[in-house]
XYZ file of C-alpha atoms in Angstrom:
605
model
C 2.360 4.241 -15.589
C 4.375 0.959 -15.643
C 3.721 -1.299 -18.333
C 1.692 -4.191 -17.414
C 4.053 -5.961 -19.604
C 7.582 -5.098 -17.361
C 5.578 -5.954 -13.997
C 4.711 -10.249 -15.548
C 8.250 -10.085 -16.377
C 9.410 -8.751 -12.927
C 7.144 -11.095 -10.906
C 8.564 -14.535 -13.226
C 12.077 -13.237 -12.526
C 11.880 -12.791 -9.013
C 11.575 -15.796 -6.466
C 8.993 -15.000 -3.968
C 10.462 -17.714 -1.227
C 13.586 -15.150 -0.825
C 11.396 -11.704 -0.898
C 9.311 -13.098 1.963
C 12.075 -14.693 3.557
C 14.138 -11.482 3.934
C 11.254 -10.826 6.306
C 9.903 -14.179 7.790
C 11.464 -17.108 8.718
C 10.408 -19.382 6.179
C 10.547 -23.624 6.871
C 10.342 -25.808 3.658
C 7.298 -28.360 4.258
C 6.906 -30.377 1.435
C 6.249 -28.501 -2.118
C 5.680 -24.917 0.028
C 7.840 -23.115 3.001
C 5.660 -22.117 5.702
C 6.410 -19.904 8.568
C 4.367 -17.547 10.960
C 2.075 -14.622 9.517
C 3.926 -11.542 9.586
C 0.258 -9.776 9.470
C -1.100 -11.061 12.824
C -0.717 -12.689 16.112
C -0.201 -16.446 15.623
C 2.032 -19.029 17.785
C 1.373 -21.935 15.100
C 2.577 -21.109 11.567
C 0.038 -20.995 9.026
C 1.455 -18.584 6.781
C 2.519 -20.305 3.529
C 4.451 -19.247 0.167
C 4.193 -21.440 -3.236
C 6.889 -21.682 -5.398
C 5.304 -22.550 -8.062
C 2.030 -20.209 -8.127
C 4.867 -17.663 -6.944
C 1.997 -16.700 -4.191
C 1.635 -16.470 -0.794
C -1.139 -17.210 1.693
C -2.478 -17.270 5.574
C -4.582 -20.001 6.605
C -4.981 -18.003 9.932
C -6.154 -14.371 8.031
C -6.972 -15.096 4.524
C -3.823 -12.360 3.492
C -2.237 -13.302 0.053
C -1.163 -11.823 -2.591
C 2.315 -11.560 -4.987
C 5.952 -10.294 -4.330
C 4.416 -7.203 -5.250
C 1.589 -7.661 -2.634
C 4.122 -9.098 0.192
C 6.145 -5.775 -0.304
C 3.178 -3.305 -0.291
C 1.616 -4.976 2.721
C 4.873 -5.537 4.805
C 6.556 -2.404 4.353
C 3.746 -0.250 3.900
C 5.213 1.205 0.103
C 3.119 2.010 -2.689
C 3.071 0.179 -6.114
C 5.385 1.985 -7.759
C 7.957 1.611 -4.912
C 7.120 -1.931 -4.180
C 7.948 -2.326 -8.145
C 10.715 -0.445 -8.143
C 12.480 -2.711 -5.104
C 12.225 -5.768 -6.843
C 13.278 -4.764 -9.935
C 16.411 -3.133 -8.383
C 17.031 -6.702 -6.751
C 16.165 -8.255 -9.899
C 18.812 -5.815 -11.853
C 15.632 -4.686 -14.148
C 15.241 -0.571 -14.789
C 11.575 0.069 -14.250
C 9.981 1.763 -17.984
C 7.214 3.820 -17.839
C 5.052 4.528 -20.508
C 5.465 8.205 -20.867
C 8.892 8.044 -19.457
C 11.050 10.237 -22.087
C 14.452 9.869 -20.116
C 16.459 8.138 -22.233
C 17.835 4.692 -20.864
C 21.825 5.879 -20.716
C 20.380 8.581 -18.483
C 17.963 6.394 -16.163
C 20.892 3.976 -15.558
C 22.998 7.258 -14.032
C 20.653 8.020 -12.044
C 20.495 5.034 -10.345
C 24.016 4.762 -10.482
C 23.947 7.955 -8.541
C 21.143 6.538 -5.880
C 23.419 3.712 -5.227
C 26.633 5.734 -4.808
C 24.245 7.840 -2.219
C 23.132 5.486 -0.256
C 26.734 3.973 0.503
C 27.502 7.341 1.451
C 24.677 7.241 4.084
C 25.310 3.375 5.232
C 29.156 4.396 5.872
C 28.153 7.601 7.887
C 25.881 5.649 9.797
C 28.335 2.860 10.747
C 30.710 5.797 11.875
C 28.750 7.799 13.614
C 27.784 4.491 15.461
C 30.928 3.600 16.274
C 31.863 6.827 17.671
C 29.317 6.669 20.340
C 31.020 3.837 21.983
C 34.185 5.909 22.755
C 31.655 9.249 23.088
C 30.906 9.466 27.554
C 29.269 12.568 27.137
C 26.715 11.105 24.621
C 26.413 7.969 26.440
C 25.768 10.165 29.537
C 22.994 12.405 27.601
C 21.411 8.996 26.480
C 21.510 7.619 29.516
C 20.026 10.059 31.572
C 17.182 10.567 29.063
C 16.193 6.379 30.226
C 17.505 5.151 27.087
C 19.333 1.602 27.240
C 22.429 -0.082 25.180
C 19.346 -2.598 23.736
C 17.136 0.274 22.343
C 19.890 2.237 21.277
C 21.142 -0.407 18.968
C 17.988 -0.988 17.679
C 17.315 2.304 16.523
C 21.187 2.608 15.621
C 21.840 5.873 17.334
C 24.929 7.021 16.929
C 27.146 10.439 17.514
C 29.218 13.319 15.241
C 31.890 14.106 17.382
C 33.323 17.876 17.490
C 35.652 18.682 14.618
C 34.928 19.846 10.554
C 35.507 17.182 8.828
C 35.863 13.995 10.501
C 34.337 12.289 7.743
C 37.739 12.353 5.735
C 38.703 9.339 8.068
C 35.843 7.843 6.039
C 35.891 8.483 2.471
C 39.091 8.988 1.320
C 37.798 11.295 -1.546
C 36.130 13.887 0.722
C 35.608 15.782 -2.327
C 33.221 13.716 -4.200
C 30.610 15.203 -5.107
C 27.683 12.404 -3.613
C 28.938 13.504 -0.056
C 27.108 17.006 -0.987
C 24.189 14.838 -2.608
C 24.058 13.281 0.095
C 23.720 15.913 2.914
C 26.627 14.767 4.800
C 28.261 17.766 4.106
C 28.651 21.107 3.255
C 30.446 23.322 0.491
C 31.098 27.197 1.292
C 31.605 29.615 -0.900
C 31.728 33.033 -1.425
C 30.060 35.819 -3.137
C 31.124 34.730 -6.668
C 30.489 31.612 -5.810
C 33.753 30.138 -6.027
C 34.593 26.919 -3.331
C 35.977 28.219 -0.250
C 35.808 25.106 2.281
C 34.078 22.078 2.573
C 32.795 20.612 6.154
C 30.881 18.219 7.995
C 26.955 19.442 8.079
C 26.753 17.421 11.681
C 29.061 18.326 14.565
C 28.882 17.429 18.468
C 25.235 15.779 17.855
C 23.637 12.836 18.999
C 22.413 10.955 15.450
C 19.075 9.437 14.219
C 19.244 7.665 11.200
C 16.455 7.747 9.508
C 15.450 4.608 7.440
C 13.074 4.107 4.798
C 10.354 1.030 4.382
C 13.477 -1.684 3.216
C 15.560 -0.426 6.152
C 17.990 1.877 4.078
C 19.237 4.830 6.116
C 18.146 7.945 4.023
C 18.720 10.992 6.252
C 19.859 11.945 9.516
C 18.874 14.201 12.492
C 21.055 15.136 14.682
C 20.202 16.427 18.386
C 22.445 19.023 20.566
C 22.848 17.914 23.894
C 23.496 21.295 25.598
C 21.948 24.262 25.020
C 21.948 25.643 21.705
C 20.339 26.216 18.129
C 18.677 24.179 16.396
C 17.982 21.461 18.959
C 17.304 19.209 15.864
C 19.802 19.389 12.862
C 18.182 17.529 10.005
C 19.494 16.231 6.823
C 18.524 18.438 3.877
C 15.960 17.264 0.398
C 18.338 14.667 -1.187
C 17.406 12.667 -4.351
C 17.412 9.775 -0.949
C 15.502 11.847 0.991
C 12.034 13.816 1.325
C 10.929 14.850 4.338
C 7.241 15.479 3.190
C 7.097 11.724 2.477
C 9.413 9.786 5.733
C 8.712 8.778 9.282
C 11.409 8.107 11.670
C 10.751 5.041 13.163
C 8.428 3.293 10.081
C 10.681 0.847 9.614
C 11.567 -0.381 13.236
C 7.955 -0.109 14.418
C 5.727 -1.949 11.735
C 6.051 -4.983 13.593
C 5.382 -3.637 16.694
C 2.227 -1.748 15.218
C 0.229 -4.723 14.283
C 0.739 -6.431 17.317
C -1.013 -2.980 18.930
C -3.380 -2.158 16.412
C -2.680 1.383 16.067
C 0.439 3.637 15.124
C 1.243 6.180 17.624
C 2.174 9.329 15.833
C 4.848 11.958 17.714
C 6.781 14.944 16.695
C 10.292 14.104 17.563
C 12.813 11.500 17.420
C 13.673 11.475 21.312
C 9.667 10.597 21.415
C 9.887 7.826 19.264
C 13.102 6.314 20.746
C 12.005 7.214 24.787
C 8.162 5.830 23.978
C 10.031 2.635 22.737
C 11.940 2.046 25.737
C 8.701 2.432 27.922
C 6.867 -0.233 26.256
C 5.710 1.528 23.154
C 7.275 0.595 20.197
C 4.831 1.288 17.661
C 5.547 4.785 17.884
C 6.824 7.239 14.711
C 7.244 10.622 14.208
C 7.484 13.398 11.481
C 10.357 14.587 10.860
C 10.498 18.433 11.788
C 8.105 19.144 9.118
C 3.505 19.280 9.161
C 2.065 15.707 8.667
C 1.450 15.312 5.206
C -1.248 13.437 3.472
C 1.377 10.981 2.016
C 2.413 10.363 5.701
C -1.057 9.434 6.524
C -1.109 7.161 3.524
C 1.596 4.941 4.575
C 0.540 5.018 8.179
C -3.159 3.783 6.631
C -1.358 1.203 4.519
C 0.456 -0.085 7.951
C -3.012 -0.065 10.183
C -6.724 1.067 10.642
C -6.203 2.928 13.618
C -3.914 6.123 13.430
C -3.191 8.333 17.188
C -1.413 11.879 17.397
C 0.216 12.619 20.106
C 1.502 16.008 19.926
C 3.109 18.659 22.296
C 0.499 20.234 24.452
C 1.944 23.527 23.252
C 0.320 25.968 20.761
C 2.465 24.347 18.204
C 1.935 21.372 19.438
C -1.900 22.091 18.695
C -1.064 24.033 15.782
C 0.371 20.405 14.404
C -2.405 18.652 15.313
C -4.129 20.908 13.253
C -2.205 20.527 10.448
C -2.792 16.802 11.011
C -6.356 16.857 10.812
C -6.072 18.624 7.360
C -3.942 16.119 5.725
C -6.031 13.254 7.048
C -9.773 14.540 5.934
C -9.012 13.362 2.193
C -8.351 9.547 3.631
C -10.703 9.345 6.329
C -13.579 6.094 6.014
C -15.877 4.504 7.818
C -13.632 1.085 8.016
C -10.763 3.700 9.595
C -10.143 5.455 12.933
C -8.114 8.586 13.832
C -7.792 9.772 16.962
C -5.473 13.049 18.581
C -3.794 12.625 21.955
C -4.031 16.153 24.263
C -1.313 16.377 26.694
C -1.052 18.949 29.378
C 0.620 21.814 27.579
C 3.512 21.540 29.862
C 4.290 18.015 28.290
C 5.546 15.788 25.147
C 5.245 12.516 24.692
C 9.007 11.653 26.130
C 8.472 14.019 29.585
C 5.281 12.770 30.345
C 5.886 9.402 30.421
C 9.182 9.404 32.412
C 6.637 11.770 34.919
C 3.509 9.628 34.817
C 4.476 5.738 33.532
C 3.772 3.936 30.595
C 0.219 3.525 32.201
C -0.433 7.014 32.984
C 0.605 7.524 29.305
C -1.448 4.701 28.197
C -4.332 6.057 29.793
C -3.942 9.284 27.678
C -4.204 6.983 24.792
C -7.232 5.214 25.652
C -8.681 8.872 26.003
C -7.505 9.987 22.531
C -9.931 12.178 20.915
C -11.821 10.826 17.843
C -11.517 13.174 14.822
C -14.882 13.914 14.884
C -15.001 15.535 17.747
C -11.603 17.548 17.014
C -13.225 18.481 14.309
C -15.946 20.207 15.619
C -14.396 21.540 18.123
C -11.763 23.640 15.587
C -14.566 24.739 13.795
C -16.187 25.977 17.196
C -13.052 27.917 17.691
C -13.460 30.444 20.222
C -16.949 31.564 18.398
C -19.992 32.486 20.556
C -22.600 29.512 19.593
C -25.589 31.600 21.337
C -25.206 34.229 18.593
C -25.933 33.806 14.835
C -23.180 35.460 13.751
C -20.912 32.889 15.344
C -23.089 30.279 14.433
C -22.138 31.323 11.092
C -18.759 31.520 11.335
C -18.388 27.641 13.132
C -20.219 26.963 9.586
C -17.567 28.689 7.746
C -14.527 27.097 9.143
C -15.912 23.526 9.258
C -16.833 24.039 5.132
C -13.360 23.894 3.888
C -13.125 20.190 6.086
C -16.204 18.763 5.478
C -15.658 19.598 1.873
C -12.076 17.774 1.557
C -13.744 14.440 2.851
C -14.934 11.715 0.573
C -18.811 11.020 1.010
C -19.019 8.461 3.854
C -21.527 7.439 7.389
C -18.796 9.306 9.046
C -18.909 12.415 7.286
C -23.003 12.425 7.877
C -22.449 11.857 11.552
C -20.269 14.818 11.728
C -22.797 17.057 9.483
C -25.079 15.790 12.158
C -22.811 17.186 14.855
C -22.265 20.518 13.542
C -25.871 21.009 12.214
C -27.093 20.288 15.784
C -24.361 23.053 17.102
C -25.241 25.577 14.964
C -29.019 25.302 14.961
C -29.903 23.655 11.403
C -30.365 20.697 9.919
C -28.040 18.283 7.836
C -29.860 18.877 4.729
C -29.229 22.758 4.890
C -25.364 22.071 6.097
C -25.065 19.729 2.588
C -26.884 22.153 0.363
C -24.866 25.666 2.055
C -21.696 23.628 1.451
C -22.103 21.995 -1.765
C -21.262 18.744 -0.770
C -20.411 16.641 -3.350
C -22.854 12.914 -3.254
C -24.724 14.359 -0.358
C -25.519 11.192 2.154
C -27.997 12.985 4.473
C -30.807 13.658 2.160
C -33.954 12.178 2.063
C -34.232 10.522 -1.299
C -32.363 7.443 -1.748
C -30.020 6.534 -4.750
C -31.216 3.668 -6.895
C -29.741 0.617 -6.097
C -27.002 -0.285 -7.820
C -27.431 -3.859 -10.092
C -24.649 -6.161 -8.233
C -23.074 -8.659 -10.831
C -24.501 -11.959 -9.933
C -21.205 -14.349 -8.485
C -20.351 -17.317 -10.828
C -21.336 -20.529 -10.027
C -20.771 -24.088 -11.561
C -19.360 -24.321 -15.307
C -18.380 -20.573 -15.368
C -16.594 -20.652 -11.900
C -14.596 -23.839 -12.804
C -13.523 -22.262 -15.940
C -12.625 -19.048 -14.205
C -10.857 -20.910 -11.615
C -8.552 -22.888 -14.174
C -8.040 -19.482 -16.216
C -6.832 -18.017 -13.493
C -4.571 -20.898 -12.265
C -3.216 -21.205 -15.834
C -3.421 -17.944 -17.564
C -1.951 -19.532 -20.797
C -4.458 -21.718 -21.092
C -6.805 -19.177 -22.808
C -4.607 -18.850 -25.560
C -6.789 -21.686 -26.428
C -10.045 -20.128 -26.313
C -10.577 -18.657 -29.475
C -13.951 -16.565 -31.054
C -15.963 -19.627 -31.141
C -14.950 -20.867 -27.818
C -15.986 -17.098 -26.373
C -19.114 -17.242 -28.136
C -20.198 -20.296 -27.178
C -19.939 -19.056 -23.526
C -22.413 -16.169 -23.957
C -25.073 -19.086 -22.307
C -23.701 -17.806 -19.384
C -25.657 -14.492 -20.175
C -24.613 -11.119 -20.834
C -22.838 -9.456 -18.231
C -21.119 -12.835 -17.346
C -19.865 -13.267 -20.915
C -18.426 -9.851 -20.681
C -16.506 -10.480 -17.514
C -15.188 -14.100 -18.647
C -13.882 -12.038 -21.972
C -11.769 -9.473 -20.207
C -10.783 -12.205 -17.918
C -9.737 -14.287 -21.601
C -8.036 -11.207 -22.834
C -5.835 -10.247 -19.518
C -4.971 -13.506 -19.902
C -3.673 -13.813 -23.381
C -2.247 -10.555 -22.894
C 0.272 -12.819 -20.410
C 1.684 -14.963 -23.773
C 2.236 -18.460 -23.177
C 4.670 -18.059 -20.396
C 1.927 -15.911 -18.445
C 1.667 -17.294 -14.426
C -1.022 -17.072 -12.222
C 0.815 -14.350 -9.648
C 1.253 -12.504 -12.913
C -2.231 -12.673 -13.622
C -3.516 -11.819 -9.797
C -1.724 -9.183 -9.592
C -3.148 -7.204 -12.738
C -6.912 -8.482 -11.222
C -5.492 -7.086 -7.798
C -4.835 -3.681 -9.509
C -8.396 -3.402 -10.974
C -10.476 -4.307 -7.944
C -11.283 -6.794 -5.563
C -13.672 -8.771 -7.670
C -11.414 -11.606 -7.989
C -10.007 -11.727 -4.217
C -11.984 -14.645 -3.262
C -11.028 -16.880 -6.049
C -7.761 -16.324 -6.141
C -7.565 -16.970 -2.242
C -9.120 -19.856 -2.717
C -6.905 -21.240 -5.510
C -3.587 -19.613 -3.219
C -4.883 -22.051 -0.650
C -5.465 -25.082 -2.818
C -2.974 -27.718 -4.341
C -2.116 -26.548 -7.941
C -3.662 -28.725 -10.214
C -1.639 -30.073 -13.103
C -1.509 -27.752 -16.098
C -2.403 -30.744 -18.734
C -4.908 -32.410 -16.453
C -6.755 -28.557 -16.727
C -5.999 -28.077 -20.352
C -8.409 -31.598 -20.973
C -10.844 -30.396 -18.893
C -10.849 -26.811 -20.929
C -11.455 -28.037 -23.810
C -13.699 -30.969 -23.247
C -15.714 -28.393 -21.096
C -15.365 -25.372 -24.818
C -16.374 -28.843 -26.486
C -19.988 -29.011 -24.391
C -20.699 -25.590 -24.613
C -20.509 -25.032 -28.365
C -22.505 -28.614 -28.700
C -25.218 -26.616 -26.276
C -25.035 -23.921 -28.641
C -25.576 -25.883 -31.874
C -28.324 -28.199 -30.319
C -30.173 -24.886 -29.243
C -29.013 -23.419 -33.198
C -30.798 -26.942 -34.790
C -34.305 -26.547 -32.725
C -34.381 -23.059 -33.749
C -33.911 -23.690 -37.582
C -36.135 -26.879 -37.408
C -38.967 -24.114 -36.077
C -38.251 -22.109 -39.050
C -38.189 -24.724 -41.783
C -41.628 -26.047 -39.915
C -42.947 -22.727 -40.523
C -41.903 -21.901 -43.854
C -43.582 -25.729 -44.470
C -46.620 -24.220 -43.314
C -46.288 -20.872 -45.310
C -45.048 -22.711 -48.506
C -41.976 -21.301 -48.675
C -38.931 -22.375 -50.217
C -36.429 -24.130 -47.405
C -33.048 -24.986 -49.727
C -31.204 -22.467 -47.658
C -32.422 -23.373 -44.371
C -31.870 -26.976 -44.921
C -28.542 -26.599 -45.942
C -28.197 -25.390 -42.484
C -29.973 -27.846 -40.893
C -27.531 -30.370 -42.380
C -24.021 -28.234 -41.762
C -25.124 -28.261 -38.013
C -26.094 -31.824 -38.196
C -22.795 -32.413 -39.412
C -21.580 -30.285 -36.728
C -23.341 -31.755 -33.732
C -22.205 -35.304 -34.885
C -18.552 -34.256 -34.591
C -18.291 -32.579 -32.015
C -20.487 -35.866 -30.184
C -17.817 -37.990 -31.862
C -14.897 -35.903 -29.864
C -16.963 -35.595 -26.704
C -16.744 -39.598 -26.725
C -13.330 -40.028 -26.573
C -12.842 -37.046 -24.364
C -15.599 -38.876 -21.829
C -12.897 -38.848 -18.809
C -12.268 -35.611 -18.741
C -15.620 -34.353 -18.261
């Protein structure tokens, strides 16, 4: 886990103008730089980033969010990666809390990832080059529809015949990050002594493969006679993990929220040959089963996720494997569909045979994942007998069991109850699902905290602008707030403490992001303050404490009528009232100064 500390220092050294502006092309207008939305369709830029609130926000969508945020949304990474970019940039070395390597040995390490990924941007810029000079890999391309424009854009390239033409590139062929690397290969005998060293990719057509910032990780390399493999790929590097890439990510997530939906192939030629047909939001695994870290970044990218594999048995045998990695991610808000094509086909044959809107019709037909679904646990079983009844109930446990509770799940226990002759009550209690939704007696409603309003949601909204300014709230400040009841009080407080957790140089992107990580209870407030003119820090700071000032003088007025009650009744009882007097008169004394302050505070309230 990264400290929370390391990520407010990260976000205050890094300039948020030039992490969005590596992406979009940012105008300065005034005190912001505006440009258009990178996260939907717009022909008039509303899309603005603050310098000072070191935010960013869309008029047109309501997306905003930190560097951080930018990163994660853009690119599709995770936290930790998203993190780990900018504090690379930054020249910061990410700590984690139960992170025992010691710092000499983090700071080789990333030595080593840099040295790595030189490696793999000098490859690529040969193996580009040679293609220009390459006819018979300019003729394969060519006659497999591919154009000069798309092959630059995917930065194809070629390995031309020979063992080790990279020693026209590095002159130390020996070093030991060209292993690392995967670029190439050390034999050696029986003993294990070094015998020869070569080039791992020979006479190939070459895919680099990129990750989310555009970094080329990995290769694959494609014969273009016969011969075996057809696909040559680059090995597990430190750079590279097959289990966790898609070819294509980073020069279709553009492309894939102007469509809506990420197509998802098996091949590179796929990706590349469904690009120059008009599909560019294509990607594809990369010679491995989809993975359910693949179908988290495609989820992060879009809501709507389409397989298209070979209509082979492995073909189907992938899709398979698809379905299984996606049940753990699969909501209501979400849609996954798998694209059947005549087993005879791929992706790249049948469109060069049918069009891009013979192809697009296939898409349109996609199947939803409920019905795949059903239809694998159908199988081949007779559905008239009870035995095979039994057995459709069998194979469909393991998949209904690996999905989170959800409307969708119910509708497909609905589906397979119905197949299989019983009801969804019987399907829920046989499998043991975990929350059942289909039974009869409702959960209690859950109590929904009530939203803030007036005096609470002004202070929240300046806390949040100006996390430091709760260094001024002390006990009785936080006490005096618990008018705003009990579970309000208790929010306000953590609010307070994330806040003076921040120090005195703690920022309001700082402070959104740490609310960002713990929910989304906060996303309308701090869209509305991303979208608002920053109000000045001392103007707010008045305000605070004339505001403190009112709410303890609430609390004392409503502390004076209550002892005045008791010293009334112990009048009655004829009791002694020294003690409560003495109260009486501290609060008196109280009340009068903090009336004598209110006074000369009287324009800020």
């Amino acid at each position: 886990m990264i400290p929370e500390s390391f990520i407010s220092d990260l976000l205050n050294r890094v300039d948020i103008v030039d992490v969005v502006g590596r992406y979009v092309q940012l105008k300065k207008t005034g005190a912001n730089f505006q440009g258009l939305c990178p996260f939907h369709n717009e022909k008039s830029p509303s899309f603005t980033v603050s310098p000072t609130k070191q935010f960013y926000h869309c008029f047109g969508c309501s997306a905003h969010g930190t560097s951080i945020g930018f990163l994660m949304e853009y690119s599709g990474m995770g936290f930790v990666d998203a993190v780990k970019d900018l504090a690379q940039g930054a020249g910061m070395i990410v700590p984690e809390q139960d992170d025992k390597i010691p710092p000499a040995q983090r700071a080789q390490m990333q030595a080593q990832s840099m040295a790595l990924s030189e490696a793999m941007n000098l490859a690529s810029e040969y193996y580009k080059t040679q293609l220009r000079t390459a006819p018979n890999a300019i003729a394969y391309l060519k006659g497999r529809g591919l154009t000069g424009e798309v092959a630059a854009r995917f930065a194809l390239g070629y390995a031309p015949d020979g063992w080790d033409n990279l020693r026209s590139v590095f002159p130390d062929y020996s070093a030991v990050a060209l292993v690392e690397a995967g670029l190439v290969i050390d034999k050696v005998d029986e003993e294990g002594r070094h015998i020869k060293r070569y080039d791992r990719f020979r006479e190939r057509v070459m895919f680099p493969i990129r990750n989310a910032k555009g970094q080329v990780i990995a290769f694959g390399g494609r014969i273009m006679e016969q011969g075996e493999p057809k696909y040559l790929n680059s090995p597990e590097t430190p750079l590279f993990s097959k289990g966790s890439e898609l070819y294509g990510l980073f020069e279709a997530r553009q492309a894939i929220r102007d469509a809506g939906y990420v197509l998802v192939t098996e091949g590179y030629m796929d990706v590349v040959a469904l690009a120059q047909m008009g599909f560019p939001h294509a990607v594809a695994t990369l010679g491995t089963a989809c993975t359910t870290i693949h179908v988290q970044k495609l989820l992060r990218q879009t809501d709507t996720v389409i397989f298209s594999f070979d209509g082979d048995k492995a073909g189907r045998r992938a899709a398979r494997r698809a379905l299984e990695a996606c049940l753990p991610h699969v909501s209501d808000d979400k849609t996954i569909k798998f694209l059947f094509l005549p087993s005879e086909h791929d992706p790249d044959s049948y469109i060069r045979e049918f069009g891009a809107d013979g192809f697009e019709q296939q898409v349109h037909e996609a199947m939803p994942l409920s019905q795949f679904l059903l239809r694998e646990a159908a199988g081949e079983h007779d559905l008239d007998e009870p035995e095979g009844r039994a057995r459709a109930q069998f194979d469909a446990k393991p998949m209904l069991q690996a999905m989170a509770p959800s409307a969708l799940r119910l509708q497909i226990v609905r589906g397979l109850a119905s197949m299989t002759q019983s009801t969804p009550g019987e399907i829920e209690g046989l499998f043991e699902l975990s929350k059942p939704v289909a039974a009869n007696r409702k959960a209690p409603a859950r109590s929904k905290r009530q939203e803030p309003v007036g005096l609470e949601l002004k202070m929240i909204r300046t806390l949040v602008t100006h996390p430091s300014l709760a260094l001024q709230m002390d006990a009785e400040a936080l006490e005096a707030c618990r008018q705003f009841g009990q579970e309000q009080y208790d929010h306000l407080l953590h609010l307070v403490q994330l806040a003076q957790s921040l120090g005195p140089n703690g920022t309001f992107a700082a402070l959104a992001q740490q609310l960002k990580e713990q929910g989304e209870g906060y996303d309308v407030i701090i869209g509305e303050i991303a979208a608002t003119p920053e109000p000045e820090i001392e103007t707010e700071r008045l305000w605070l404490n004339a505001t403190v000032r009112q709410l303890k003088l609430q609390q004392v007025k409503a502390e004076i009528n209550m002892l005045m009650e008791a010293i009334n009744a112990a009048i009655m009882a004829k009791e002694p009232t020294d003690v409560l007097t003495t109260g009486y008169r501290e609060l008196i004394a109280l009340q009068d100064q903090l009336q004598r302050e209110q006074e000369a505070d009287k324009s800020f309230r």
